[in-house]
């Protein structure tokens, strides 16, 4: 089966799996296989890209229930992404729809931030980057233009605008501490990991749910 054959050696494989999740019927039919592969992807990304080895995968709730990262990803996505869920106070709804109590909403936000947020941001970052590179290649074939510098600046703006829609700062509802990332052509995983650690410390310190 195509799902089982995926092995994560580069982020392109992550993109392939995430692309599959756009098909609702496919997800319903192969949910179990996708959940296993999704956890493998998260583990590879957190360890290989972010260099974090202290995070248990899958995560468990305080009463020792396994939390489905795939279900959390799909639920947040169906509600418009992290920013929309946070801005509209929908984390309690996400928790309830996943079979938990309304009071578990903050816990779900923390889990999303700790396990999924950088992955989703980087996924969107790569999509925009690939589109931008294709656009530049197409325009280069057509010949040089005096508008090249302005065009490249607009590509950077597109990347920033896209990032705002999908990137969450782990300790709050904005993403101020990571603003420098999407102004670069190359994604700084070192900076992402450092921000992740600092934000997680802040989240854990201020969250009674994980005490």
Tab-separated table of C-alpha atoms in Angstrom:
chain	number	residue	atom	x	y	z
A	1	UNK	CA	0.000	0.000	0.000
A	2	UNK	CA	1.174	3.494	-0.810
A	3	UNK	CA	0.838	4.683	2.798
A	4	UNK	CA	2.922	1.883	4.277
A	5	UNK	CA	5.677	2.380	1.723
A	6	UNK	CA	6.392	5.959	2.830
A	7	UNK	CA	9.675	6.312	4.692
A	8	UNK	CA	10.745	9.657	6.079
A	9	UNK	CA	14.217	10.614	4.904
A	10	UNK	CA	13.386	14.131	3.743
A	11	UNK	CA	10.588	16.623	4.132
A	12	UNK	CA	9.195	15.870	0.689
A	13	UNK	CA	7.803	12.637	2.125
A	14	UNK	CA	6.127	14.623	4.890
A	15	UNK	CA	4.533	16.839	2.263
A	16	UNK	CA	3.290	13.780	0.381
A	17	UNK	CA	1.591	12.416	3.486
A	18	UNK	CA	0.091	15.770	4.449
A	19	UNK	CA	-1.225	16.185	0.907
A	20	UNK	CA	-3.046	12.842	1.257
A	21	UNK	CA	-4.941	14.195	4.246
A	22	UNK	CA	-6.817	16.653	2.021
A	23	UNK	CA	-8.932	13.734	0.792
A	24	UNK	CA	-11.602	13.180	3.466
A	25	UNK	CA	-12.817	9.856	2.064
A	26	UNK	CA	-9.267	8.555	1.850
A	27	UNK	CA	-8.658	9.530	5.481
A	28	UNK	CA	-11.830	7.780	6.633
A	29	UNK	CA	-10.985	4.616	4.717
A	30	UNK	CA	-7.352	4.350	5.822
A	31	UNK	CA	-7.497	6.120	9.175
A	32	UNK	CA	-5.584	3.497	11.130
A	33	UNK	CA	-2.733	3.235	8.622
A	34	UNK	CA	-2.558	7.029	8.344
A	35	UNK	CA	-2.448	7.463	12.114
A	36	UNK	CA	0.543	5.134	12.429
A	37	UNK	CA	2.382	6.838	9.585
A	38	UNK	CA	1.470	10.293	10.898
A	39	UNK	CA	3.113	9.500	14.240
A	40	UNK	CA	6.216	8.246	12.417
A	41	UNK	CA	6.346	11.520	10.518
A	42	UNK	CA	6.014	13.618	13.689
A	43	UNK	CA	8.745	11.632	15.394
A	44	UNK	CA	11.085	12.008	12.410
A	45	UNK	CA	10.434	15.732	12.129
A	46	UNK	CA	10.855	16.538	15.828
A	47	UNK	CA	14.011	14.466	16.201
A	48	UNK	CA	15.683	15.037	12.826
A	49	UNK	CA	14.669	18.590	11.993
A	50	UNK	CA	14.312	20.122	15.444
A	51	UNK	CA	16.785	17.939	17.320
A	52	UNK	CA	14.384	17.306	20.211
A	53	UNK	CA	14.580	13.821	21.754
A	54	UNK	CA	12.697	14.293	25.015
A	55	UNK	CA	9.169	14.349	23.632
A	56	UNK	CA	7.109	11.169	23.939
A	57	UNK	CA	5.329	10.075	20.789
A	58	UNK	CA	2.438	9.562	20.932
A	59	UNK	CA	1.593	11.963	23.767
A	60	UNK	CA	-0.716	10.976	26.611
A	61	UNK	CA	-3.243	12.937	28.619
A	62	UNK	CA	-2.924	13.396	32.367
A	63	UNK	CA	-5.216	10.390	32.888
A	64	UNK	CA	-2.997	8.251	30.650
A	65	UNK	CA	-5.113	8.282	27.487
A	66	UNK	CA	-3.308	8.265	24.166
A	67	UNK	CA	-3.846	11.484	22.228
A	68	UNK	CA	-4.285	11.065	18.483
A	69	UNK	CA	-2.045	13.623	16.791
A	70	UNK	CA	-3.686	12.888	13.452
A	71	UNK	CA	-7.137	13.607	14.863
A	72	UNK	CA	-5.879	16.796	16.498
A	73	UNK	CA	-4.275	17.933	13.240
A	74	UNK	CA	-7.438	17.253	11.221
A	75	UNK	CA	-9.719	18.846	13.791
A	76	UNK	CA	-7.721	22.076	13.948
A	77	UNK	CA	-7.389	22.144	10.176
A	78	UNK	CA	-11.151	21.722	9.705
A	79	UNK	CA	-11.691	24.661	12.057
A	80	UNK	CA	-9.456	26.982	10.042
A	81	UNK	CA	-6.026	26.380	11.583
A	82	UNK	CA	-4.340	27.329	14.840
A	83	UNK	CA	-4.788	31.076	14.493
A	84	UNK	CA	-8.492	30.858	13.712
A	85	UNK	CA	-9.121	28.370	16.515
A	86	UNK	CA	-7.257	30.568	18.987
A	87	UNK	CA	-8.743	33.879	17.842
A	88	UNK	CA	-12.267	32.476	18.073
A	89	UNK	CA	-11.767	30.572	21.338
A	90	UNK	CA	-12.499	27.215	19.725
A	91	UNK	CA	-10.031	25.024	21.608
A	92	UNK	CA	-12.771	23.859	23.976
A	93	UNK	CA	-14.849	22.891	20.935
A	94	UNK	CA	-11.888	21.004	19.454
A	95	UNK	CA	-11.458	19.113	22.724
A	96	UNK	CA	-15.153	18.216	22.916
A	97	UNK	CA	-15.275	17.090	19.279
A	98	UNK	CA	-12.325	14.808	19.984
A	99	UNK	CA	-14.180	13.164	22.864
A	100	UNK	CA	-12.680	15.119	25.745
A	101	UNK	CA	-14.155	17.674	28.118
A	102	UNK	CA	-14.508	21.348	27.266
A	103	UNK	CA	-12.016	22.040	30.045
A	104	UNK	CA	-9.357	20.174	28.046
A	105	UNK	CA	-9.218	22.903	25.417
A	106	UNK	CA	-6.025	24.483	26.750
A	107	UNK	CA	-4.387	21.071	26.914
A	108	UNK	CA	-5.192	20.542	23.220
A	109	UNK	CA	-3.683	23.913	22.359
A	110	UNK	CA	-0.501	22.993	24.207
A	111	UNK	CA	-0.264	19.615	22.488
A	112	UNK	CA	-0.751	21.215	19.088
A	113	UNK	CA	1.944	23.751	19.835
A	114	UNK	CA	4.395	21.150	21.100
A	115	UNK	CA	3.915	18.540	18.380
A	116	UNK	CA	2.365	20.022	15.262
A	117	UNK	CA	2.828	23.745	14.940
A	118	UNK	CA	6.324	23.999	13.477
A	119	UNK	CA	5.578	21.090	11.135
A	120	UNK	CA	2.443	22.788	9.775
A	121	UNK	CA	4.246	26.105	9.451
A	122	UNK	CA	7.145	24.534	7.554
A	123	UNK	CA	4.737	22.643	5.299
A	124	UNK	CA	3.028	25.898	4.301
A	125	UNK	CA	6.399	27.627	4.048
A	126	UNK	CA	7.619	24.988	1.550
A	127	UNK	CA	4.446	25.197	-0.528
A	128	UNK	CA	4.755	28.961	-0.889
A	129	UNK	CA	8.497	28.704	-1.485
A	130	UNK	CA	8.026	26.167	-4.284
A	131	UNK	CA	5.359	28.315	-5.921
A	132	UNK	CA	7.618	31.355	-5.645
A	133	UNK	CA	10.578	29.495	-7.152
A	134	UNK	CA	8.435	28.236	-10.020
A	135	UNK	CA	7.165	31.728	-10.683
A	136	UNK	CA	10.698	33.099	-10.715
A	137	UNK	CA	11.868	30.323	-13.034
A	138	UNK	CA	9.010	30.971	-15.448
A	139	UNK	CA	9.733	34.700	-15.498
A	140	UNK	CA	13.473	34.117	-15.924
A	141	UNK	CA	12.755	32.013	-19.001
A	142	UNK	CA	10.765	34.911	-20.403
A	143	UNK	CA	13.799	37.156	-19.954
A	144	UNK	CA	15.217	39.564	-17.363
A	145	UNK	CA	13.033	42.397	-16.188
A	146	UNK	CA	13.619	45.685	-14.457
A	147	UNK	CA	10.887	44.561	-12.063
A	148	UNK	CA	12.884	41.541	-10.838
A	149	UNK	CA	13.882	43.121	-7.552
A	150	UNK	CA	10.345	44.260	-6.845
A	151	UNK	CA	9.011	40.838	-7.802
A	152	UNK	CA	11.375	39.053	-5.420
A	153	UNK	CA	10.363	41.414	-2.666
A	154	UNK	CA	6.715	40.552	-3.311
A	155	UNK	CA	7.567	36.837	-3.079
A	156	UNK	CA	8.980	37.448	0.385
A	157	UNK	CA	5.807	39.283	1.337
A	158	UNK	CA	3.708	36.347	0.160
A	159	UNK	CA	5.761	34.012	2.336
A	160	UNK	CA	5.244	36.272	5.336
A	161	UNK	CA	1.503	36.603	4.776
A	162	UNK	CA	1.157	32.832	4.439
A	163	UNK	CA	3.193	32.265	7.583
A	164	UNK	CA	0.868	34.485	9.597
A	165	UNK	CA	-2.017	32.170	8.785
A	166	UNK	CA	-0.401	28.979	9.984
A	167	UNK	CA	2.312	29.709	12.526
A	168	UNK	CA	1.506	29.944	16.219
A	169	UNK	CA	3.679	31.192	19.026
A	170	UNK	CA	3.585	28.422	21.559
A	171	UNK	CA	2.948	30.544	24.643
A	172	UNK	CA	0.225	32.753	23.196
A	173	UNK	CA	-2.073	33.580	20.333
A	174	UNK	CA	0.426	35.487	18.206
A	175	UNK	CA	3.757	34.490	16.657
A	176	UNK	CA	5.905	37.498	17.465
A	177	UNK	CA	8.939	35.557	18.623
A	178	UNK	CA	9.387	33.724	15.309
A	179	UNK	CA	8.780	36.596	12.881
A	180	UNK	CA	12.327	36.476	11.483
A	181	UNK	CA	11.909	32.952	10.116
A	182	UNK	CA	9.664	33.627	7.162
A	183	UNK	CA	11.693	36.576	5.928
A	184	UNK	CA	14.427	34.177	4.879
A	185	UNK	CA	14.777	31.946	1.860
A	186	UNK	CA	16.170	29.207	4.121
A	187	UNK	CA	14.252	27.918	7.112
A	188	UNK	CA	16.286	28.139	10.338
A	189	UNK	CA	15.506	24.943	12.224
A	190	UNK	CA	17.961	25.869	14.956
A	191	UNK	CA	16.039	29.026	15.698
A	192	UNK	CA	12.754	27.137	15.512
A	193	UNK	CA	13.990	24.572	18.037
A	194	UNK	CA	15.237	27.270	20.417
A	195	UNK	CA	11.956	29.154	20.217
A	196	UNK	CA	10.076	25.901	20.694
A	197	UNK	CA	11.983	25.105	23.879
A	198	UNK	CA	11.528	28.582	25.319
A	199	UNK	CA	7.856	28.654	24.445
A	200	UNK	CA	7.242	25.190	25.840
A	201	UNK	CA	8.836	26.226	29.137
A	202	UNK	CA	6.513	29.192	29.265
A	203	UNK	CA	3.471	27.088	28.398
A	204	UNK	CA	4.274	24.422	30.969
A	205	UNK	CA	5.016	26.990	33.637
A	206	UNK	CA	1.675	28.710	33.160
A	207	UNK	CA	-0.519	25.708	32.532
A	208	UNK	CA	-2.159	24.058	35.512
A	209	UNK	CA	-3.317	21.263	33.189
A	210	UNK	CA	0.146	19.723	33.101
A	211	UNK	CA	0.996	20.158	36.797
